[in-house]
CSV table of C-alpha atoms and ligand atoms in Angstrom, one decimal:
chain,number,residue,atom,x,y,z
Y,1,MET,CA,-10.2,18.8,-20.3
Y,2,LYS,CA,-8.7,22.0,-18.5
Y,3,GLN,CA,-7.8,25.3,-20.1
Y,4,VAL,CA,-5.1,25.9,-17.3
Y,5,GLN,CA,-2.6,27.0,-19.8
Y,6,LEU,CA,-4.5,29.5,-20.7
Y,7,GLN,CA,-4.5,31.9,-17.4
Y,8,THR,CA,-1.7,34.6,-16.9
Y,9,PRO,CA,-0.6,34.6,-13.5
Y,10,LYS,CA,1.3,36.3,-10.7
Y,11,TYR,CA,3.8,34.8,-9.8
Y,12,LEU,CA,6.1,31.6,-10.8
Y,13,TYR,CA,9.4,30.3,-9.0
Y,14,MET,CA,12.5,29.9,-11.2
Y,15,GLY,CA,16.4,31.5,-9.8
Y,16,GLY,CA,15.7,30.2,-6.1
Y,17,LYS,CA,13.0,32.2,-5.9
Y,18,ILE,CA,9.2,33.6,-6.2
Y,19,ARG,CA,9.1,36.2,-8.6
Y,20,PRO,CA,6.7,37.8,-11.1
Y,21,TRP,CA,5.3,35.7,-14.1
Y,22,GLU,CA,7.2,38.6,-16.6
Y,23,GLU,CA,10.0,37.5,-15.0
Y,24,GLY,CA,9.6,34.7,-16.1
Y,25,VAL,CA,12.4,34.3,-18.8
Y,26,ILE,CA,15.4,31.9,-20.1
Y,27,HIS,CA,18.1,32.8,-23.7
Y,28,VAL,CA,17.1,31.2,-26.8
Y,29,GLY,CA,20.6,30.0,-27.3
Y,30,ALA,CA,19.6,27.9,-23.8
Y,31,GLU,CA,19.2,23.8,-24.5
Y,32,ALA,CA,15.5,23.8,-23.0
Y,33,VAL,CA,14.8,26.5,-26.0
Y,34,VAL,CA,17.1,24.2,-28.8
Y,35,ARG,CA,16.8,21.3,-27.6
Y,36,GLY,CA,13.5,21.6,-26.2
Y,37,LEU,CA,15.4,19.7,-22.8
Y,38,ASN,CA,13.7,19.7,-19.4
Y,39,VAL,CA,12.3,17.0,-16.6
Y,40,PHE,CA,8.8,18.1,-15.3
Y,41,GLU,CA,6.0,17.4,-13.7
Y,42,GLY,CA,2.7,18.1,-12.8
Y,43,VAL,CA,1.1,18.7,-9.3
Y,44,LYS,CA,-2.3,18.6,-7.8
Y,45,GLY,CA,-2.7,20.9,-4.8
Y,46,TYR,CA,-6.6,20.7,-3.2
Y,47,TRP,CA,-9.3,22.7,-0.7
Y,48,GLN,CA,-9.5,19.2,2.2
Y,49,GLN,CA,-12.8,19.1,4.1
Y,50,ASN,CA,-11.2,19.8,7.1
Y,51,GLY,CA,-10.2,23.5,5.2
Y,52,ASP,CA,-6.6,22.7,4.9
Y,53,PHE,CA,-4.7,23.0,1.6
Y,54,GLY,CA,-3.0,20.3,0.1
Y,55,ILE,CA,-1.1,19.1,-2.3
Y,56,VAL,CA,-1.2,15.2,-3.0
Y,57,LEU,CA,1.5,12.8,-4.0
Y,58,LEU,CA,4.7,14.8,-4.0
Y,59,GLU,CA,7.1,13.4,-2.7
Y,60,LYS,CA,6.6,10.8,-5.8
Y,61,HIS,CA,5.7,13.5,-8.5
Y,62,TYR,CA,9.7,14.5,-7.1
Y,63,GLN,CA,11.1,10.5,-6.9
Y,64,ARG,CA,9.8,10.8,-10.4
Y,65,LEU,CA,11.0,13.4,-12.0
Y,66,GLN,CA,14.7,12.6,-10.6
Y,67,HIS,CA,14.3,9.4,-13.0
Y,68,SER,CA,13.3,11.4,-15.7
Y,69,ALA,CA,16.3,13.9,-14.8
Y,70,LYS,CA,18.8,10.4,-14.2
Y,71,LEU,CA,17.8,9.2,-17.9
Y,72,LEU,CA,18.3,12.1,-19.7
Y,73,HIS,CA,21.9,13.5,-17.4
Y,74,ILE,CA,19.7,16.4,-15.9
Y,75,PRO,CA,21.7,17.6,-12.7
Y,76,CYS,CA,18.9,17.8,-10.3
Y,77,PRO,CA,20.8,19.0,-7.2
Y,78,TRP,CA,18.0,20.1,-5.5
Y,79,THR,CA,17.2,17.9,-2.5
Y,80,TYR,CA,13.5,16.4,-1.8
Y,81,GLU,CA,12.7,19.3,0.9
Y,82,GLN,CA,14.3,22.2,-1.2
Y,83,TYR,CA,11.4,20.9,-3.7
Y,84,ARG,CA,8.5,21.0,-1.5
Y,85,ASP,CA,8.8,24.0,0.4
Y,86,ALA,CA,9.5,25.5,-3.3
Y,87,THR,CA,6.4,24.2,-4.9
Y,88,CYS,CA,4.5,24.9,-1.3
Y,89,GLY,CA,6.0,28.7,-0.7
Y,90,LEU,CA,4.3,29.0,-4.6
Y,91,MET,CA,1.4,27.3,-4.2
Y,92,ALA,CA,0.8,29.7,-0.9
Y,93,THR,CA,1.5,33.3,-3.0
Y,94,MET,CA,-0.9,32.4,-5.3
Y,95,VAL,CA,-3.8,30.3,-3.0
Y,96,GLU,CA,-8.0,31.4,-3.8
Y,97,PRO,CA,-10.7,30.3,-1.4
Y,98,GLY,CA,-13.0,28.3,-2.9
Y,99,ARG,CA,-9.7,27.2,-6.4
Y,100,ASP,CA,-8.3,24.1,-6.3
Y,101,MET,CA,-4.6,24.5,-7.9
Y,102,TRP,CA,-2.2,22.7,-10.4
Y,103,ALA,CA,1.7,23.1,-10.7
Y,104,ARG,CA,4.3,22.3,-13.9
Y,105,THR,CA,7.1,22.2,-11.8
Y,106,THR,CA,10.0,22.0,-14.3
Y,107,LEU,CA,13.6,21.7,-14.0
Y,108,LEU,CA,15.3,23.7,-17.2
Y,109,VAL,CA,18.9,23.2,-18.6
Y,110,THR,CA,19.8,26.6,-18.9
Y,111,GLU,CA,22.9,25.4,-19.5
Y,112,GLY,CA,25.6,22.9,-21.6
Y,113,TYR,CA,25.5,22.0,-24.8
Y,114,TRP,CA,25.3,17.7,-25.8
Y,115,GLY,CA,25.5,17.0,-22.8
Y,116,ILE,CA,28.6,19.0,-21.3
Y,117,GLY,CA,28.6,21.2,-18.4
Y,118,THR,CA,24.6,20.5,-18.1
Y,119,VAL,CA,23.0,23.1,-16.2
Y,120,ALA,CA,19.0,23.1,-14.9
Y,121,ASP,CA,16.7,25.0,-13.3
Y,122,LEU,CA,14.0,24.8,-11.4
Y,123,VAL,CA,10.5,27.0,-12.6
Y,124,ILE,CA,7.0,26.3,-11.0
Y,125,THR,CA,4.7,27.7,-12.3
Y,126,ALA,CA,1.3,26.8,-11.6
Y,127,TYR,CA,-2.7,28.1,-12.7
Y,128,HIS,CA,-5.7,28.1,-10.8
Y,129,GLN,CA,-8.5,25.1,-11.3
Y,130,GLU,CA,-11.7,24.4,-10.2
Y,131,GLN,CA,-13.9,22.5,-8.3
Y,132,LYS,CA,-15.5,20.3,-10.3
Y,133,ILE,CA,-15.7,16.0,-11.2
Y,134,PRO,CA,-13.8,16.1,-14.7
Y,135,ASP,CA,-16.9,15.5,-17.8
Y,136,PRO,CA,-16.6,12.2,-19.2
Y,137,ILE,CA,-14.3,12.6,-22.2
Y,138,ASP,CA,-15.0,11.8,-26.2
Y,139,LEU,CA,-12.3,9.5,-26.9
Y,140,GLY,CA,-10.5,8.7,-29.6
Y,141,LEU,CA,-7.5,6.3,-31.6
Y,142,SER,CA,-4.7,8.5,-32.9
Y,143,THR,CA,-2.6,7.2,-35.8
Y,144,TRP,CA,0.1,8.8,-34.0
Y,145,GLN,CA,1.7,5.7,-31.9
Y,146,ARG,CA,4.1,6.3,-27.8
Y,147,PRO,CA,8.1,5.5,-29.5
Y,148,ALA,CA,9.4,2.3,-28.6
Y,149,ASP,CA,11.7,2.8,-24.9
Y,150,VAL,CA,15.0,2.5,-28.0
Y,151,ALA,CA,13.4,5.6,-28.9
Y,152,LEU,CA,12.2,8.1,-26.4
Y,153,PRO,CA,11.5,6.3,-23.3
Y,154,ALA,CA,7.9,6.7,-22.3
Y,155,ARG,CA,9.0,6.9,-18.9
Y,156,ILE,CA,10.8,10.1,-18.8
Y,157,LYS,CA,8.9,13.2,-18.8
Y,158,THR,CA,10.3,15.4,-21.3
Y,159,SER,CA,8.0,18.2,-23.2
Y,160,THR,CA,9.8,16.2,-26.1
Y,161,ASN,CA,7.5,13.1,-24.9
Y,162,TYR,CA,4.0,15.5,-26.5
Y,163,GLN,CA,5.0,15.8,-29.9
Y,164,ALA,CA,2.8,13.4,-31.4
Y,165,GLY,CA,0.3,13.3,-28.4
Y,166,ARG,CA,-0.4,17.1,-29.4
Y,167,LEU,CA,-0.8,15.6,-32.8
Y,168,ALA,CA,-2.3,13.5,-31.5
Y,169,ARG,CA,-5.6,16.1,-29.9
Y,170,ILE,CA,-5.3,18.0,-33.3
Y,171,GLU,CA,-6.6,15.3,-35.0
Y,172,GLY,CA,-9.1,13.9,-32.5
Y,173,ARG,CA,-10.4,17.9,-32.6
Y,174,ALA,CA,-11.8,17.4,-35.6
Y,175,ARG,CA,-13.0,14.3,-35.2
Y,176,GLY,CA,-14.6,16.8,-31.8
Y,177,CYS,CA,-12.0,13.8,-29.5
Y,178,SER,CA,-10.7,15.6,-26.3
Y,179,GLU,CA,-8.6,12.9,-25.6
Y,180,MET,CA,-6.6,10.6,-28.3
Y,181,ILE,CA,-4.8,6.7,-27.1
Y,182,LEU,CA,-1.7,6.4,-29.1
Y,183,LEU,CA,-1.1,3.0,-29.2
Y,184,ASN,CA,2.7,1.4,-28.8
Y,185,SER,CA,5.4,0.5,-31.4
Y,186,GLN,CA,3.3,-3.0,-31.1
Y,187,SER,CA,0.1,-1.7,-32.2
Y,188,ARG,CA,-1.3,-2.5,-28.7
Y,189,VAL,CA,-3.0,0.2,-26.1
Y,190,GLY,CA,0.2,2.5,-24.8
Y,191,GLU,CA,-1.5,5.9,-23.3
Y,192,ALA,CA,-3.9,9.0,-23.6
Y,193,SER,CA,-1.8,12.4,-24.9
Y,194,GLY,CA,-1.9,13.4,-21.5
Y,195,ALA,CA,-3.1,10.5,-18.8
Y,196,CYS,CA,-3.1,6.1,-18.5
Y,197,VAL,CA,-6.1,4.0,-19.9
Y,198,LEU,CA,-8.4,1.8,-17.3
Y,199,ILE,CA,-10.8,-0.5,-19.1
Y,200,VAL,CA,-13.3,-3.6,-17.1
Y,201,ARG,CA,-13.7,-6.3,-19.2
Y,202,ASP,CA,-16.1,-8.6,-16.6
Y,203,GLY,CA,-14.6,-7.3,-13.0
Y,204,THR,CA,-11.3,-6.6,-13.6
Y,205,VAL,CA,-9.8,-3.1,-13.7
Y,206,ILE,CA,-7.0,-3.4,-17.3
Y,207,THR,CA,-4.3,-1.0,-17.2
Y,208,PRO,CA,-1.5,-1.6,-19.7
Y,209,THR,CA,1.9,-2.2,-17.8
Y,210,ALA,CA,4.6,1.2,-18.4
Y,211,ALA,CA,6.7,-1.5,-21.0
Y,212,GLU,CA,3.8,-0.8,-23.0
Y,213,GLY,CA,4.1,3.1,-23.7
Y,214,ALA,CA,2.9,4.2,-20.9
Y,215,LEU,CA,4.4,7.3,-18.7
Y,216,GLU,CA,4.5,4.3,-14.8
Y,217,SER,CA,1.5,6.9,-13.7
Y,218,ILE,CA,1.7,8.2,-10.0
Y,219,THR,CA,-2.5,8.1,-9.9
Y,220,LEU,CA,-3.1,5.0,-11.7
Y,221,ASP,CA,-0.7,3.7,-9.0
Y,222,ALA,CA,-3.0,5.6,-6.5
Y,223,VAL,CA,-6.2,4.1,-8.4
Y,224,GLU,CA,-4.6,0.9,-7.9
Y,225,ALA,CA,-4.1,1.4,-4.2
Y,226,ILE,CA,-8.4,2.6,-3.8
Y,227,ALA,CA,-9.4,-0.7,-5.7
Y,228,ARG,CA,-7.4,-2.6,-4.0
Y,229,SER,CA,-8.8,-1.3,-1.1
Y,230,TYR,CA,-12.5,-2.1,-2.5
Y,231,GLY,CA,-10.8,-6.0,-3.2
Y,232,ILE,CA,-11.9,-5.0,-7.2
Y,233,PRO,CA,-10.5,-6.6,-8.8
Y,234,PHE,CA,-6.7,-4.8,-11.1
Y,235,VAL,CA,-4.5,-6.2,-13.4
Y,236,ARG,CA,-1.8,-4.5,-15.8
Y,237,ARG,CA,-1.7,-6.1,-18.7
Y,238,PRO,CA,-0.5,-5.5,-23.1
Y,239,VAL,CA,-4.3,-4.6,-23.6
Y,240,GLU,CA,-4.9,-4.4,-27.4
Y,241,ARG,CA,-6.3,-2.1,-29.3
Y,242,THR,CA,-9.8,-3.9,-30.1
Y,243,GLU,CA,-10.2,-4.6,-26.5
Y,244,LEU,CA,-10.9,-1.1,-25.8
Y,245,LEU,CA,-14.0,-1.5,-28.2
Y,246,ILE,CA,-15.7,-4.3,-26.1
Y,247,ALA,CA,-14.4,-2.9,-22.7
Y,248,ASP,CA,-17.8,-2.7,-19.7
Y,249,GLU,CA,-16.0,0.2,-19.0
Y,250,MET,CA,-13.2,2.6,-19.1
Y,251,ALA,CA,-12.1,5.7,-18.0
Y,252,LEU,CA,-8.9,7.9,-18.0
Y,253,CYS,CA,-6.3,8.6,-15.2
Y,254,GLY,CA,-3.5,11.6,-14.9
Y,255,THR,CA,-2.6,13.6,-12.4
Y,256,LEU,CA,-4.5,16.7,-14.1
Y,257,CYS,CA,-7.3,13.9,-15.2
Y,258,GLU,CA,-7.5,12.4,-12.2
Y,259,VAL,CA,-10.2,9.8,-12.7
Y,260,ALA,CA,-12.8,11.0,-16.2
Y,261,LEU,CA,-15.4,8.8,-17.0
Y,262,ILE,CA,-15.0,7.8,-21.3
Y,263,ASN,CA,-18.1,9.0,-22.6
Y,264,SER,CA,-17.4,7.7,-26.0
Y,265,TYR,CA,-14.6,5.9,-27.6
Y,266,GLU,CA,-14.2,6.6,-31.6
Y,267,GLY,CA,-18.2,7.1,-31.6
Y,268,GLN,CA,-19.1,4.6,-29.9
Y,269,PRO,CA,-21.0,5.6,-26.7
Y,270,LEU,CA,-19.8,3.9,-23.1
Y,271,PRO,CA,-23.2,3.5,-20.3
Y,272,ALA,CA,-23.7,6.8,-18.4
Y,273,ASP,CA,-24.0,4.7,-15.4
Y,274,GLN,CA,-20.1,2.5,-15.2
Y,275,PRO,CA,-20.1,1.5,-11.6
Y,276,ILE,CA,-16.6,0.9,-11.1
Y,277,LEU,CA,-14.9,3.2,-12.5
Y,278,GLY,CA,-17.3,5.3,-11.1
Y,279,LYS,CA,-17.6,4.1,-7.7
Y,280,LEU,CA,-12.6,4.4,-8.0
Y,281,GLN,CA,-13.6,7.7,-9.6
Y,282,ALA,CA,-15.4,9.7,-5.9
Y,283,ALA,CA,-13.2,7.3,-3.9
Y,284,TYR,CA,-10.0,9.1,-5.3
Y,285,PHE,CA,-11.5,12.6,-5.0
Y,286,ASP,CA,-13.2,11.3,-1.1
Y,287,ALA,CA,-9.5,11.2,-1.3
Y,288,VAL,CA,-7.0,13.9,-2.2
Y,289,ARG,CA,-9.6,16.2,-0.7
Y,290,GLN,CA,-9.6,14.2,3.0
Y,291,VAL,CA,-12.9,13.3,3.2
Y,292,LYS,CA,-12.0,9.8,3.3
Y,293,PRO,CA,-8.4,9.1,3.1
Y,294,HIS,CA,-6.3,6.1,1.9
Y,295,PRO,CA,-3.4,5.3,3.0
Y,296,PHE,CA,-1.2,5.9,-0.6
Y,297,ILE,CA,-2.8,9.6,-1.0
Y,298,THR,CA,-0.5,11.0,0.9
Y,299,ALA,CA,-0.3,15.4,0.6
Y,300,VAL,CA,1.9,17.8,2.5
Y,301,PRO,CA,0.4,21.2,3.9
Y,302,VAL,CA,0.7,24.1,2.7
Y,303,GLN,CA,-0.6,27.1,4.7
Y,304,PRO,CA,-2.1,30.3,2.5
Y,305,GLY,CA,-0.2,33.1,2.8
Y,306,GLY,CA,-1.7,36.8,2.9
Y,307,VAL,CA,-0.7,39.9,0.9
Y,308,GLU,CA,2.3,40.9,3.4
Y,309,ASP,CA,3.8,37.3,2.9
Y,310,VAL,CA,3.3,38.0,-0.9
Y,311,ARG,CA,5.2,41.4,-1.6
Y,312,ARG,CA,8.2,39.6,1.0
Y,313,ALA,CA,8.4,36.9,-0.8
Y,314,VAL,CA,8.7,39.1,-4.2
Y,315,SER,CA,10.8,41.1,-3.2
Y,316,ALA,CA,13.1,38.7,-0.6
C,1,PMP,N1,0.1,10.1,-19.5
C,1,PMP,C1,1.3,11.0,-19.6
C,1,PMP,C2,2.0,11.3,-21.2
C,1,PMP,C3,0.8,12.1,-18.9
C,1,PMP,O1,1.1,12.7,-19.1
C,1,PMP,C4,0.3,11.7,-17.7
C,1,PMP,C5,0.8,12.9,-16.8
C,1,PMP,N2,1.5,12.9,-16.2
C,1,PMP,C6,0.0,10.7,-17.1
C,1,PMP,C7,0.3,9.3,-18.3
C,1,PMP,C8,-0.4,10.7,-16.0
C,1,PMP,O2,0.7,10.8,-14.8
C,1,PMP,P1,1.0,11.2,-13.3
C,1,PMP,O3,-0.8,9.8,-12.7
C,1,PMP,O4,2.1,10.0,-12.8
C,1,PMP,O5,-0.1,11.8,-13.4
């Protein structure tokens, strides 16, 4: 897994403009701090084959941000165009040749009390990433669970939904696993702490439905669209924990994790050559880099700004 959080970027977006990183502060009394109240999206920008830089699937991330905000009663007055321009503006300020970027776009609740008078700010932080196919992952099964829809719905992308995942990763680290599967309240497969799970059985790609306790993943939709265009059978259905142990192939997918093959699951090695998921992984990277574009994977162009543009943006 990539350690993007360890970077200290020069800039961020907050309060309607790009600012120096040090200005990204929030009051300790805000609901964002007291109750961990926010909704967010992780979005990814890639250098493309023709030399352009583009943020992929941005409108879909905006739509999911709206859904999360609606479910937590957080007003989101930003239009897609405003959200897009803010995200593109920050990435344009920071992007460097030969390095991709990942951005966290968050609605942080700055005012309000138990749902009364709720006001959020759009805060965006962005990080550089090396251009490489993810290393295969050693995956384990956690004793922590995804909460049920009536407790903390998995389809809400909010920081508080990552507490069980954090505990699962701590548990996994002690066992040499960098990612962990969390089961749902019915003891079937939900998802990993920060990604959805794909297995192959008898030539069919299988993934749990979102109703099994998984985020409504945008990468998963992209992988499904690619699989369909290759004629590879793709099924969403409940998955039992024992099916993971007998899968022919296994991978995780998500915006940050992209499509990462599994090296071992619960200490059992998977084959290094995973023909179906390996093919989908290659096609995913070809699509996001526009080497072989796919109609599902659209990209919003970012025009890298020079030093002058950065000064202007920060002082505006
Ligand atoms: N599940 C969880 C818990 C996640 O954090 C993510 C990453 N956002 C995913 C699944 C994959 O979702 P997406 O493909 O939309 O990034």
